[in-house]
GROMACS .gro file of C-alpha atoms in nm:
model
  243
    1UNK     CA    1  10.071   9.764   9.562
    2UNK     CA    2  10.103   9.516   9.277
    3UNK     CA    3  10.357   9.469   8.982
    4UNK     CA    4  10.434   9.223   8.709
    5UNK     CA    5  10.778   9.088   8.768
    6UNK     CA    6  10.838   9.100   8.399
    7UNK     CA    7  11.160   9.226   8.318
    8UNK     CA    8  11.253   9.282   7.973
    9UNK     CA    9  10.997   9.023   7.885
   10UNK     CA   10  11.150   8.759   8.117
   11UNK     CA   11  10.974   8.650   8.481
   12UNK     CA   12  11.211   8.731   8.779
   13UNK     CA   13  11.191   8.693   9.095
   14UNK     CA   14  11.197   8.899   9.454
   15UNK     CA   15  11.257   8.882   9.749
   16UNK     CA   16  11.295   9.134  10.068
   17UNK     CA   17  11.626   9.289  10.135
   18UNK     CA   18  11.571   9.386  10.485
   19UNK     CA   19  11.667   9.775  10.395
   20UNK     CA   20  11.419  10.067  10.394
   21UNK     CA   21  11.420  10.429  10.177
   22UNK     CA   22  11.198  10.685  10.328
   23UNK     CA   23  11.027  10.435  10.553
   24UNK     CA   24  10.955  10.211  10.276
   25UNK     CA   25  11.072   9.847  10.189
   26UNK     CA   26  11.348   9.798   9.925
   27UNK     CA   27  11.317   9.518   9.740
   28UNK     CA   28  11.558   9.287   9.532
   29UNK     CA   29  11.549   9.096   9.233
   30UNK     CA   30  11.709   8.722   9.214
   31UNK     CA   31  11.863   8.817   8.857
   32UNK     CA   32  12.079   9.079   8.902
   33UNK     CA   33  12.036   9.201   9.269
   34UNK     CA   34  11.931   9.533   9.207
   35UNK     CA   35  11.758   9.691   9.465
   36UNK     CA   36  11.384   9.792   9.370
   37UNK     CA   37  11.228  10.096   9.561
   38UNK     CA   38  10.877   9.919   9.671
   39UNK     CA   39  10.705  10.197   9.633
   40UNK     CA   40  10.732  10.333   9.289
   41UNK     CA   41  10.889   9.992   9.129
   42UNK     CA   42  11.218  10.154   8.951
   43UNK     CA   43  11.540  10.028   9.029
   44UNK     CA   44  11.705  10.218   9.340
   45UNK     CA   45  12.065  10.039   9.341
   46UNK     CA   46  12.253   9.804   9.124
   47UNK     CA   47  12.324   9.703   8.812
   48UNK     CA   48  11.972   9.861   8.674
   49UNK     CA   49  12.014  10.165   8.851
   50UNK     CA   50  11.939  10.512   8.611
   51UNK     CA   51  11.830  10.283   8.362
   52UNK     CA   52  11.486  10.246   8.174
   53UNK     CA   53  11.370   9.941   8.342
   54UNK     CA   54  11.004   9.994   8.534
   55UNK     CA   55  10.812   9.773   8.713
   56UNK     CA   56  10.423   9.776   8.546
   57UNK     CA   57  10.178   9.854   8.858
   58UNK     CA   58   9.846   9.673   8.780
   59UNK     CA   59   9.510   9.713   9.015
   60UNK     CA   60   9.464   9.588   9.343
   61UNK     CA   61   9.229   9.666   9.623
   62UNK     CA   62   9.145   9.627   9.972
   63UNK     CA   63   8.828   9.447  10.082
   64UNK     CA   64   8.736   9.193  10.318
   65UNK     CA   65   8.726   8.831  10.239
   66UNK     CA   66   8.327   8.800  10.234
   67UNK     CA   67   8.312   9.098   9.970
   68UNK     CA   68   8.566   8.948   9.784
   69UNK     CA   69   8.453   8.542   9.738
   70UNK     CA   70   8.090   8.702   9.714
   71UNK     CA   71   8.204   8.889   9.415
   72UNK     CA   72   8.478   8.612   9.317
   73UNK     CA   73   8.357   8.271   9.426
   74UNK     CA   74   8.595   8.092   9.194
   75UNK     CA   75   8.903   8.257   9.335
   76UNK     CA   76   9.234   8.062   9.489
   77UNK     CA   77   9.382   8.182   9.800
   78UNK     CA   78   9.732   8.130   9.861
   79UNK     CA   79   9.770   7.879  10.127
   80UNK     CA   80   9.926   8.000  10.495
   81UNK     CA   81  10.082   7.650  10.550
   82UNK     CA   82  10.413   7.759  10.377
   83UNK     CA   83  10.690   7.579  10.554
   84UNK     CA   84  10.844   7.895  10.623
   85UNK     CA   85  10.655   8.010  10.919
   86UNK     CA   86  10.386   7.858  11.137
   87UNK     CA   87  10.053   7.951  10.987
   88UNK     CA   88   9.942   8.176  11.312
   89UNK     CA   89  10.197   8.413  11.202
   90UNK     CA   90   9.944   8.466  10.941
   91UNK     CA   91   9.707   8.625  11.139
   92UNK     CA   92   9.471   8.921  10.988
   93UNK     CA   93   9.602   9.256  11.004
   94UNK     CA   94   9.344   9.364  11.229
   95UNK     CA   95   9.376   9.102  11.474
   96UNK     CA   96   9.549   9.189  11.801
   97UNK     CA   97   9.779   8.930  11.765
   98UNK     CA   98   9.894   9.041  11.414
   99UNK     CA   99  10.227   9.134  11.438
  100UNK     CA  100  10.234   9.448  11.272
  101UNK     CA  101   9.862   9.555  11.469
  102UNK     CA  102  10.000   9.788  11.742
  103UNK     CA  103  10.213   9.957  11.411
  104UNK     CA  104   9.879   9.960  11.311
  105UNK     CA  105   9.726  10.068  11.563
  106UNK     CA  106   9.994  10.364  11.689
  107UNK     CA  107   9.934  10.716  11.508
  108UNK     CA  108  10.300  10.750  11.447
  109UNK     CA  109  10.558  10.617  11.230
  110UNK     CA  110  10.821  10.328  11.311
  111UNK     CA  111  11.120  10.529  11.183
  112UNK     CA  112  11.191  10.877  11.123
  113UNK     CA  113  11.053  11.044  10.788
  114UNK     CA  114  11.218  11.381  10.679
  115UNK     CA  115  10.979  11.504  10.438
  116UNK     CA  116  10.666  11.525  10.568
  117UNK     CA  117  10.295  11.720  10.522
  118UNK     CA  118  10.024  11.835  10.815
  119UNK     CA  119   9.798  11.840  10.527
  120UNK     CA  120   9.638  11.488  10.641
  121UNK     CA  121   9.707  11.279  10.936
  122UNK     CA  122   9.986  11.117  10.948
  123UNK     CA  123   9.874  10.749  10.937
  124UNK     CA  124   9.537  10.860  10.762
  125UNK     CA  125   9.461  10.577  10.475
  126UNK     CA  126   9.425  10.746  10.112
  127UNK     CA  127   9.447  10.592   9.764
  128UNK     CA  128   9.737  10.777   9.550
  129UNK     CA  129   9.667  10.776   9.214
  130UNK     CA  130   9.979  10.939   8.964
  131UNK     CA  131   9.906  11.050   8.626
  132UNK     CA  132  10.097  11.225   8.367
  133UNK     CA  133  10.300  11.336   8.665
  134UNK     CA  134   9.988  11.504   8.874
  135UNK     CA  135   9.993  11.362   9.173
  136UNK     CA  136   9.674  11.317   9.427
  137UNK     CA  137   9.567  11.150   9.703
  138UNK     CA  138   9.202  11.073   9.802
  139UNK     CA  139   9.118  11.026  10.184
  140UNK     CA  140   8.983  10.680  10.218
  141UNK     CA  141   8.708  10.853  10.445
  142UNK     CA  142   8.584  11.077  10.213
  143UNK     CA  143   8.577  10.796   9.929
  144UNK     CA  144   8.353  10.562  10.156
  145UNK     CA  145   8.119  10.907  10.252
  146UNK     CA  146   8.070  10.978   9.864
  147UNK     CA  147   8.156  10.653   9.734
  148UNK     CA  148   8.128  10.792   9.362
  149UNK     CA  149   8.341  11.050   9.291
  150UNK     CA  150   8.404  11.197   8.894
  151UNK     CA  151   8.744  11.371   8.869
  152UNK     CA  152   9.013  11.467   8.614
  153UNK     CA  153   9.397  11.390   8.693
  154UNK     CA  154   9.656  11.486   8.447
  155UNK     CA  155   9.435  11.513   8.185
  156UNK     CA  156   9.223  11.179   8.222
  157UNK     CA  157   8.883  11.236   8.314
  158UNK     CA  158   8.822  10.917   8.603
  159UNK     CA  159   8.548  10.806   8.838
  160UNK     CA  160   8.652  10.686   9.190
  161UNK     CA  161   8.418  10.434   9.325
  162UNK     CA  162   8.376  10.279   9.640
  163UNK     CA  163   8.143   9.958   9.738
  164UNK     CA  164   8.163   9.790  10.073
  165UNK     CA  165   8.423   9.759  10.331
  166UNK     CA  166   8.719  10.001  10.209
  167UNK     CA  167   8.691   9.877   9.841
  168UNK     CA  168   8.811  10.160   9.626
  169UNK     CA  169   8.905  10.149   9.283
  170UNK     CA  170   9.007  10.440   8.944
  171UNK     CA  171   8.840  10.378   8.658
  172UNK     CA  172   8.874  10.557   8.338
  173UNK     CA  173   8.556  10.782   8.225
  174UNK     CA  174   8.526  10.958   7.926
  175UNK     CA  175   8.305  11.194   7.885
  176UNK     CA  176   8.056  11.034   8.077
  177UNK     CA  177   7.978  11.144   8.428
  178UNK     CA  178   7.889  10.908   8.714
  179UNK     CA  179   7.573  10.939   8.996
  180UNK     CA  180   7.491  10.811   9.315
  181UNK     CA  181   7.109  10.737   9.292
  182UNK     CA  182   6.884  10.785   9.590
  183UNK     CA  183   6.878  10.429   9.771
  184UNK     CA  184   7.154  10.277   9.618
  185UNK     CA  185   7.335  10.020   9.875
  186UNK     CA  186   7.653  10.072  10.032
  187UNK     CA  187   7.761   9.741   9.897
  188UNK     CA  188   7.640   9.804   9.562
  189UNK     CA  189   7.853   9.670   9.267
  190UNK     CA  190   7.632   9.881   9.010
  191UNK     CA  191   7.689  10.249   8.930
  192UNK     CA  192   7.470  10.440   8.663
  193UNK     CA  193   7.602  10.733   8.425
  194UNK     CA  194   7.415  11.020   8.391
  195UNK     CA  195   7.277  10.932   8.093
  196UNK     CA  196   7.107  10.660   8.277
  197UNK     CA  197   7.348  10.363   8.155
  198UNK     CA  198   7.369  10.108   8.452
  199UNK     CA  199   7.754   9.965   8.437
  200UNK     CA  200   7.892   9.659   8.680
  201UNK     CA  201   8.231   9.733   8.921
  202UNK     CA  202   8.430   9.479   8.818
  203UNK     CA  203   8.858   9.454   8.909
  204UNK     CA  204   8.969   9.538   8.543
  205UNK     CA  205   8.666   9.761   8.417
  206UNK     CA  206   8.340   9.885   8.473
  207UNK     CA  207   8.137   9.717   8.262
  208UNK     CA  208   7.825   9.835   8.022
  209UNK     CA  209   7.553   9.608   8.113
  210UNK     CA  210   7.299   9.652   7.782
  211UNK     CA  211   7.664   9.683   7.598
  212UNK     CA  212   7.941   9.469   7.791
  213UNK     CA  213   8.162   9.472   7.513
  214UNK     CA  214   8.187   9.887   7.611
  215UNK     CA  215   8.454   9.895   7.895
  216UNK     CA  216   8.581  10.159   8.095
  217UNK     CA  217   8.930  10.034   8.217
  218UNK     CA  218   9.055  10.005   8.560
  219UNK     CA  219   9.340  10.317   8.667
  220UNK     CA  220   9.617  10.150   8.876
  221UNK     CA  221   9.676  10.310   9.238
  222UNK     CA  222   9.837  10.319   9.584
  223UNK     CA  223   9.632  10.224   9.891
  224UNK     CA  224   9.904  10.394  10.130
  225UNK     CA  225   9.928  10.604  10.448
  226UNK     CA  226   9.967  10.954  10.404
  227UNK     CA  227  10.315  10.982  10.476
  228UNK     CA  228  10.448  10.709  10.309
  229UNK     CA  229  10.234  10.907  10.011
  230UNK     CA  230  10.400  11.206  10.042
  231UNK     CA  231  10.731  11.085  10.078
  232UNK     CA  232  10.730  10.984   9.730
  233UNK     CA  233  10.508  11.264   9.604
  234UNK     CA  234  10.566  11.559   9.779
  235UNK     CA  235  10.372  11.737   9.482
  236UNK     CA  236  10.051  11.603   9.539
  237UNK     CA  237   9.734  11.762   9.625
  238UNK     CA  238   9.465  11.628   9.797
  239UNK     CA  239   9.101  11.561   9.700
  240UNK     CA  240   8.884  11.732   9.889
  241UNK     CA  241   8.467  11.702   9.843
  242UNK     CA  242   8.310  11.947   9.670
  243UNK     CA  243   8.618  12.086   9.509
   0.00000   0.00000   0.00000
């Protein structure tokens, strides 16, 4: 997940505390040391705990690197050579010689979770979305077999769409309802409506192509495991095709 680190309109600062809370990290800002729960962004312990303060999630997703610069050929990329650590600590996470791959790899957990589900695998990848406190996960399998998927969460009618190598994304829909035509590449970043509008995936909207001032704006989610999920949202459902 992603979040601004603006605080009360001022840019702060975090860093890792080396704790966890239900398996996940808890993070801490350099202004006032309050612990941040990494998973939800509101303030765990501290000065800013029980208060109003929220960290703002904003869209990310997970792709490879040739999907990516293909779609992005402008983009930076933060540079592995950080003084810190040696840059082959940097390896990719599905490298053997990643250090979190046989974590990875392994279908169980690294430390004890008491609030758990059968409902899904354990370790099984699913994008969370949370909306107007519904809460649902999507199996990241079933989003790459139907790759379009028109839903409703909390009240919001959204589309779900999925191009490539385990690039997901939300997107707000109206009242428009999204198709997967006949032929239409896995890697496609073009989705038609079923009013035959063609609109373009892009990170912060889909975008109208004979209109692209008409967007449809990107939904913030989770990319998580299922437990870590849960832990956090033990009232979610989860999608399931055809419902």
């Amino acid at each position: 997940m992603v979040y601004s680190t603006n605080i009360d309109g001022e840019r702060v600062e975090f860093g890792t505390s080396g704790m966890l809370y239900r398996s996940n990290k808890l993070m801490y800002d350099r202004r006032t040391n309050t612990l941040w729960n990494q998973f939800t962004g509101v303030p765990a312990a501290g000065p800013l705990a029980g208060s109003e303060a929220r960290l703002e999630l904003l869209p990310v997703v997970t792709t490879t690197w040739g999907e990516w610069f293909n779609a992005h050929p402008d983009t930076t990329v933060l540079d592995v050579e950080t003084g810190l650590y040696p840059g082959r600590f940097y390896e990719s996470e599905w490298n053997d010689r990643s250090i979190y791959f046989s974590y990875r790899e392994s279908p169980t957990t690294m430390f004890p979770v008491w609030q758990t589900s059968d409902e899904l695998a354990t370790k099984n990848h699913v994008i969370g979305l949370n909306i107007g406190h519904q809460a649902r996960a999507y199996p990241l399998e079933t989003l790459r077999k139907e790759r379009v998927i028109n839903d409703e969460l909390g009240g919001l009618p959204l589309v779900m769409v999925t191009t490539g190598h385990l690039g997901s994304r939300a997107y707000e829909r109206g009242e428009r309802t999204f198709l997967l035509e006949e032929g239409d590449a896995p890697d496609s970043s073009v989705i038609t409506d079923s009013e035959g509008q063609t609109w373009r995936v892009e990170e912060n909207a889909l975008v109208n192509l004979e209109n692209p001032s008409q967007l449809l704006p990107r939904i913030p989610s989770h990319n998580a495991y299922w437990f870590g999920w849960y832990s956090f949202y033990p009232g979610t459902d989860v999608y399931r095709s055809g419902e």
